[in-house]
PDB file of C-alpha atoms in Angstrom:
ATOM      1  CA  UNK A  20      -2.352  -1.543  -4.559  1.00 76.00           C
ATOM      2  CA  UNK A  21      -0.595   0.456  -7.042  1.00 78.00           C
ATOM      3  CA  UNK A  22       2.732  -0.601  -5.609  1.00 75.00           C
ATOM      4  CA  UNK A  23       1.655  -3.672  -6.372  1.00 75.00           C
ATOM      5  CA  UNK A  24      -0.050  -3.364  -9.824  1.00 76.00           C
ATOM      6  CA  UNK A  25       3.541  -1.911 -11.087  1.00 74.00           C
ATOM      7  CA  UNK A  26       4.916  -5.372 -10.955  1.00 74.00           C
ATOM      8  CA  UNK A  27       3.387  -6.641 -14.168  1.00 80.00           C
ATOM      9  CA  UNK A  28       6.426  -6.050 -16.004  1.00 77.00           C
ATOM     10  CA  UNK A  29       7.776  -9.554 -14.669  1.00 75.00           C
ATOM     11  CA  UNK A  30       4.936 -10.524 -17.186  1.00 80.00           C
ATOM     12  CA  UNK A  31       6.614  -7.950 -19.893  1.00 84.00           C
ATOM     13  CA  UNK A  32       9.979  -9.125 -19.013  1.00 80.00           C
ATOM     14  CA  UNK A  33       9.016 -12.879 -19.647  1.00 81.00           C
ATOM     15  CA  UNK A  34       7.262 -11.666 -22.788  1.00 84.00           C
ATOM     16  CA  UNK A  35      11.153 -10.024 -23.583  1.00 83.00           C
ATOM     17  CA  UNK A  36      13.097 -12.767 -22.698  1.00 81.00           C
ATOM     18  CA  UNK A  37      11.012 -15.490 -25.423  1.00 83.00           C
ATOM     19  CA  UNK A  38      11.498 -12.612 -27.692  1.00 81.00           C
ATOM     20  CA  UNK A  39      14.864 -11.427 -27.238  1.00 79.00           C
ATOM     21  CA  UNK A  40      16.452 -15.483 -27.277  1.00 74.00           C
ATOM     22  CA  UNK A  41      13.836 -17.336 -29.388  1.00 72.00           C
ATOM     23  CA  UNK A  42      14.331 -16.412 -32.805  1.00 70.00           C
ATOM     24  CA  UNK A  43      11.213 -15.465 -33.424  1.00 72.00           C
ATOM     25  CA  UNK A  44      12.111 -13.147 -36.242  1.00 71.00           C
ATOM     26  CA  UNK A  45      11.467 -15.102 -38.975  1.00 74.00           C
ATOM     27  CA  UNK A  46      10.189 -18.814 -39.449  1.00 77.00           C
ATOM     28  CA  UNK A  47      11.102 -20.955 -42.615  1.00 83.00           C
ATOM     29  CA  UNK A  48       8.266 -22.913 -42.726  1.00 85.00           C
ATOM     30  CA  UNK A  49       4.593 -22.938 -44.237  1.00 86.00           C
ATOM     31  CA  UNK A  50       3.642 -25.705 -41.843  1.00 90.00           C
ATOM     32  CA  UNK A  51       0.497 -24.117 -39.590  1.00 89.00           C
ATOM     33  CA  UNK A  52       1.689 -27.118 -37.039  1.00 91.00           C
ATOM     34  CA  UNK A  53       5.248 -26.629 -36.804  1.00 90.00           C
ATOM     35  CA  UNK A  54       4.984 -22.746 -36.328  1.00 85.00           C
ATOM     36  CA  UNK A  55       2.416 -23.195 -33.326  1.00 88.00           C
ATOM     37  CA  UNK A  56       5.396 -25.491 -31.999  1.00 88.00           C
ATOM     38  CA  UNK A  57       7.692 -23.017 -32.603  1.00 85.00           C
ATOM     39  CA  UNK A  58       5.833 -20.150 -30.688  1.00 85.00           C
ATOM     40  CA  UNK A  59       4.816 -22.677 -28.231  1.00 88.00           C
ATOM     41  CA  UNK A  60       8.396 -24.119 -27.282  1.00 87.00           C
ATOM     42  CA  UNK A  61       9.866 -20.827 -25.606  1.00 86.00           C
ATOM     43  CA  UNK A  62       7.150 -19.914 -23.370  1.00 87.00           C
ATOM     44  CA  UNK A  63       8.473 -23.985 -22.583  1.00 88.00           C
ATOM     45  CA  UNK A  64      11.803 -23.132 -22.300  1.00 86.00           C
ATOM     46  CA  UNK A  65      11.035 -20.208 -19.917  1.00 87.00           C
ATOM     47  CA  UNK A  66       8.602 -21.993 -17.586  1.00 86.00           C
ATOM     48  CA  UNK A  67      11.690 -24.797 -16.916  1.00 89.00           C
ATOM     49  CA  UNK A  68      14.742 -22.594 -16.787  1.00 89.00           C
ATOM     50  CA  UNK A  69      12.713 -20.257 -14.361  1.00 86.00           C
ATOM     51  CA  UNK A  70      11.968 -23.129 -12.452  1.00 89.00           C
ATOM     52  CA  UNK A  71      15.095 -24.457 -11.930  1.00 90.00           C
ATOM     53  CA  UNK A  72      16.334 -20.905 -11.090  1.00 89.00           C
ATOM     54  CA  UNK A  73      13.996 -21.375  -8.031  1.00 87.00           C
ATOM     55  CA  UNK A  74      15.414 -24.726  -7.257  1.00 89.00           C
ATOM     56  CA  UNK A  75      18.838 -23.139  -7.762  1.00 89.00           C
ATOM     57  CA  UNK A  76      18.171 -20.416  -5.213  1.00 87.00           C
ATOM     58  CA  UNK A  77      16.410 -23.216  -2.600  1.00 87.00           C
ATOM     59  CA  UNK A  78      19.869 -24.813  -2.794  1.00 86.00           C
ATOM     60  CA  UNK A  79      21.565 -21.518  -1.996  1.00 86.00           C
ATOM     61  CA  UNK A  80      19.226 -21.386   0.902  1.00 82.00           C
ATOM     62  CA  UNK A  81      19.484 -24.926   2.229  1.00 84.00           C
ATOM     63  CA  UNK A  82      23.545 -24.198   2.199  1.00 83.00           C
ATOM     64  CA  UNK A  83      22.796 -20.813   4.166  1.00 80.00           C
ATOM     65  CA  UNK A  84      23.903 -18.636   1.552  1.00 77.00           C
ATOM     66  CA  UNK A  85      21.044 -16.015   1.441  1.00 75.00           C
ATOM     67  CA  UNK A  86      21.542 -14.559  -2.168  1.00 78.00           C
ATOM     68  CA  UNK A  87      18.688 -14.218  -5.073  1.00 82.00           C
ATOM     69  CA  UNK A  88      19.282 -15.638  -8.452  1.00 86.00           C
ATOM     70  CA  UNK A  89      18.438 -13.316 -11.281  1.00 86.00           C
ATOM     71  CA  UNK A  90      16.346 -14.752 -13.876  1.00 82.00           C
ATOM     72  CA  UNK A  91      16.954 -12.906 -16.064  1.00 82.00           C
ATOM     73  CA  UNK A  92      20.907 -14.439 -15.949  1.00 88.00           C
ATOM     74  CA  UNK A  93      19.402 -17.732 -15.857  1.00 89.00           C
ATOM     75  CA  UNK A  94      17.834 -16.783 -19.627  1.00 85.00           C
ATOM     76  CA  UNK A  95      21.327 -15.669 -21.157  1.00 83.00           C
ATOM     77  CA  UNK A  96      23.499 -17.833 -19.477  1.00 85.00           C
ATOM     78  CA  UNK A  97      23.943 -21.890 -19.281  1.00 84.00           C
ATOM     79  CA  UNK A  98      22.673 -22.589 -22.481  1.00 84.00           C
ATOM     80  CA  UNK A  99      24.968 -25.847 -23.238  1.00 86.00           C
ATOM     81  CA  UNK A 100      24.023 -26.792 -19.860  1.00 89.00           C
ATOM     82  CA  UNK A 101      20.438 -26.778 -20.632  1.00 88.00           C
ATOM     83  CA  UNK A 102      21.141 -28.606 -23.961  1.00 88.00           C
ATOM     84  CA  UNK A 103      22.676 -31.284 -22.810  1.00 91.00           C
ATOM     85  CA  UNK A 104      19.766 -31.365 -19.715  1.00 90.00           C
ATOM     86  CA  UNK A 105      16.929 -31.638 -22.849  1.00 88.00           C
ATOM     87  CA  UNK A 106      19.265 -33.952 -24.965  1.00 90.00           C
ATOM     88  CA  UNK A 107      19.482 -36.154 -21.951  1.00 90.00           C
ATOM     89  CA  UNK A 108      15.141 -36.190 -21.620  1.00 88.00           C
ATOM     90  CA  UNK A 109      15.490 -36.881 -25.567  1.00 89.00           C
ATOM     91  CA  UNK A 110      17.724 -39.776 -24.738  1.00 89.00           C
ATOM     92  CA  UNK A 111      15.509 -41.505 -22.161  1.00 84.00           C
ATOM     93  CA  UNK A 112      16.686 -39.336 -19.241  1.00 79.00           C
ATOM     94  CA  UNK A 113      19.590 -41.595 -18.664  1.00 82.00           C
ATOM     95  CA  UNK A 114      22.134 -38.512 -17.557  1.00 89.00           C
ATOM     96  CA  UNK A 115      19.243 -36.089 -16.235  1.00 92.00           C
ATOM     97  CA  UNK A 116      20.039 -35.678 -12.835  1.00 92.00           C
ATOM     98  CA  UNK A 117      23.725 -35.030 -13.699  1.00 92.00           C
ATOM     99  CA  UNK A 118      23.147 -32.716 -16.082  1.00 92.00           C
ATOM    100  CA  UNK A 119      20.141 -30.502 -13.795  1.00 91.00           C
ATOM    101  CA  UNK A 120      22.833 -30.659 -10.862  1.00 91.00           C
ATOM    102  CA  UNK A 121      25.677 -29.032 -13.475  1.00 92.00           C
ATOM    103  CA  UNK A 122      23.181 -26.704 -14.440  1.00 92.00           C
ATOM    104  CA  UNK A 123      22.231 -25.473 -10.627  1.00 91.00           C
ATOM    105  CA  UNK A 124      25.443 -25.238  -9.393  1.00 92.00           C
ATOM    106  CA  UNK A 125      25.989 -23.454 -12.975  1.00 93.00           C
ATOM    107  CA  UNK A 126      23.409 -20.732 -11.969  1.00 91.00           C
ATOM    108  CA  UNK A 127      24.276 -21.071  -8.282  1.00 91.00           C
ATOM    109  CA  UNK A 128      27.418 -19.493  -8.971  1.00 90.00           C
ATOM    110  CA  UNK A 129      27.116 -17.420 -12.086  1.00 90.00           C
ATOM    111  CA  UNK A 130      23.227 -16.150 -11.752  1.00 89.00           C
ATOM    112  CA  UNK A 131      23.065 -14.005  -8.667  1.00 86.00           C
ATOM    113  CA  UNK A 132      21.173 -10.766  -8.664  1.00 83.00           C
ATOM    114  CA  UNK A 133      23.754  -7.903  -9.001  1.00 81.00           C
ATOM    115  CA  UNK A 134      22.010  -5.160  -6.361  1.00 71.00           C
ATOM    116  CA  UNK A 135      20.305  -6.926  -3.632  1.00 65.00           C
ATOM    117  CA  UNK A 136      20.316  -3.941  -1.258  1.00 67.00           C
ATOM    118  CA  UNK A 137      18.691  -1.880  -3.936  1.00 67.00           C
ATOM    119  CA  UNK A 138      15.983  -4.836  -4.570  1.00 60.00           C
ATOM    120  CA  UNK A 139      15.027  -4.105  -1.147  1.00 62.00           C
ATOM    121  CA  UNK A 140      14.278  -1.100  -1.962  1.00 64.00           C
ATOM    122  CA  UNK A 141      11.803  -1.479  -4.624  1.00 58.00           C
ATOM    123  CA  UNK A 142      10.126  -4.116  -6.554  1.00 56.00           C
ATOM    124  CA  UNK A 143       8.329  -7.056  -4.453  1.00 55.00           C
ATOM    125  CA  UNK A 144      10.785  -7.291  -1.595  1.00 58.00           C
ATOM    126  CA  UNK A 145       9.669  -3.718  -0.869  1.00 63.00           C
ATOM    127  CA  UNK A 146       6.117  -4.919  -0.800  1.00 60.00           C
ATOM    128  CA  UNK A 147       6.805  -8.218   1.612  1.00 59.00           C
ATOM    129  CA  UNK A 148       6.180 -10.419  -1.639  1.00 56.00           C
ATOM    130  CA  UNK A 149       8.314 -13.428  -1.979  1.00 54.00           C
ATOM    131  CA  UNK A 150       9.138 -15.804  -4.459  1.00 54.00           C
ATOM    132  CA  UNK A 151       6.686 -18.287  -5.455  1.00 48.00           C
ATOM    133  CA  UNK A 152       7.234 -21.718  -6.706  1.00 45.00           C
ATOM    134  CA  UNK A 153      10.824 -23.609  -6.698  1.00 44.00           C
ATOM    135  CA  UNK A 154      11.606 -26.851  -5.423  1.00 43.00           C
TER     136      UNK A 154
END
């Protein structure tokens, strides 16, 4: 149980990640409405791009390749790629699918967890856990 209760810092580390690439410093704005948008849009942002990391690693694992993607990669890296994915839902989703598969195979190559044999020494593989979610 304690094992267990020690992996609430994926909770810290999304906590991190909205603050580290939000820019939540400092908002220019008096606007009660546009700052709740503001706060609200990362946590957003996370929910999708860790997401799609899961749909990223299903691929790996439909192609046989048994390798984790990090997601904490998936937060610093492909950030044109997800532009142009939300630009496309702004534009009536006409290039969506195109953009989500450049942004999978993106991560598929570039967002693989650096130590997997030390992974399965600690954290949830340890415990048996596995991921949850994807598609």
């Amino acid at each position: 149980m304690l094992q267990a209760y020690r992996l609430r810092w994926q909770i810290e580390l999304i906590f991190k990640e909205i603050k580290s690439y939000s820019g939540w410093h400092r908002f220019n704005t008096k606007s009660a409405t546009l700052v709740f948008s503001l706060i609200l849009m990362p946590f957003v942002e996370v929910a999708l791009k860790r997401y799609l990391a899961h749909a990223a690693q299903a691929n790996l694992y439909r192609s046989g390749v048994i390798e984790e993607i990090s997601t904490h990669k998936v937060m610093k890296s492909g950030t044109h790629l997800f532009g142009s994915m939300i630009s496309s839902l702004m534009e009536s989703g006409k290039r969506l699918m195109s953009c989500i598969r450049n942004l999978l195979l993106f991560w598929e190559q570039n967002a693989k967890r650096e130590h997997p044999a030390r992974d399965g020494c600690s954290g949830r593989t340890r415990l048996g856990l596995c991921k949850l979610g994807g598609a």
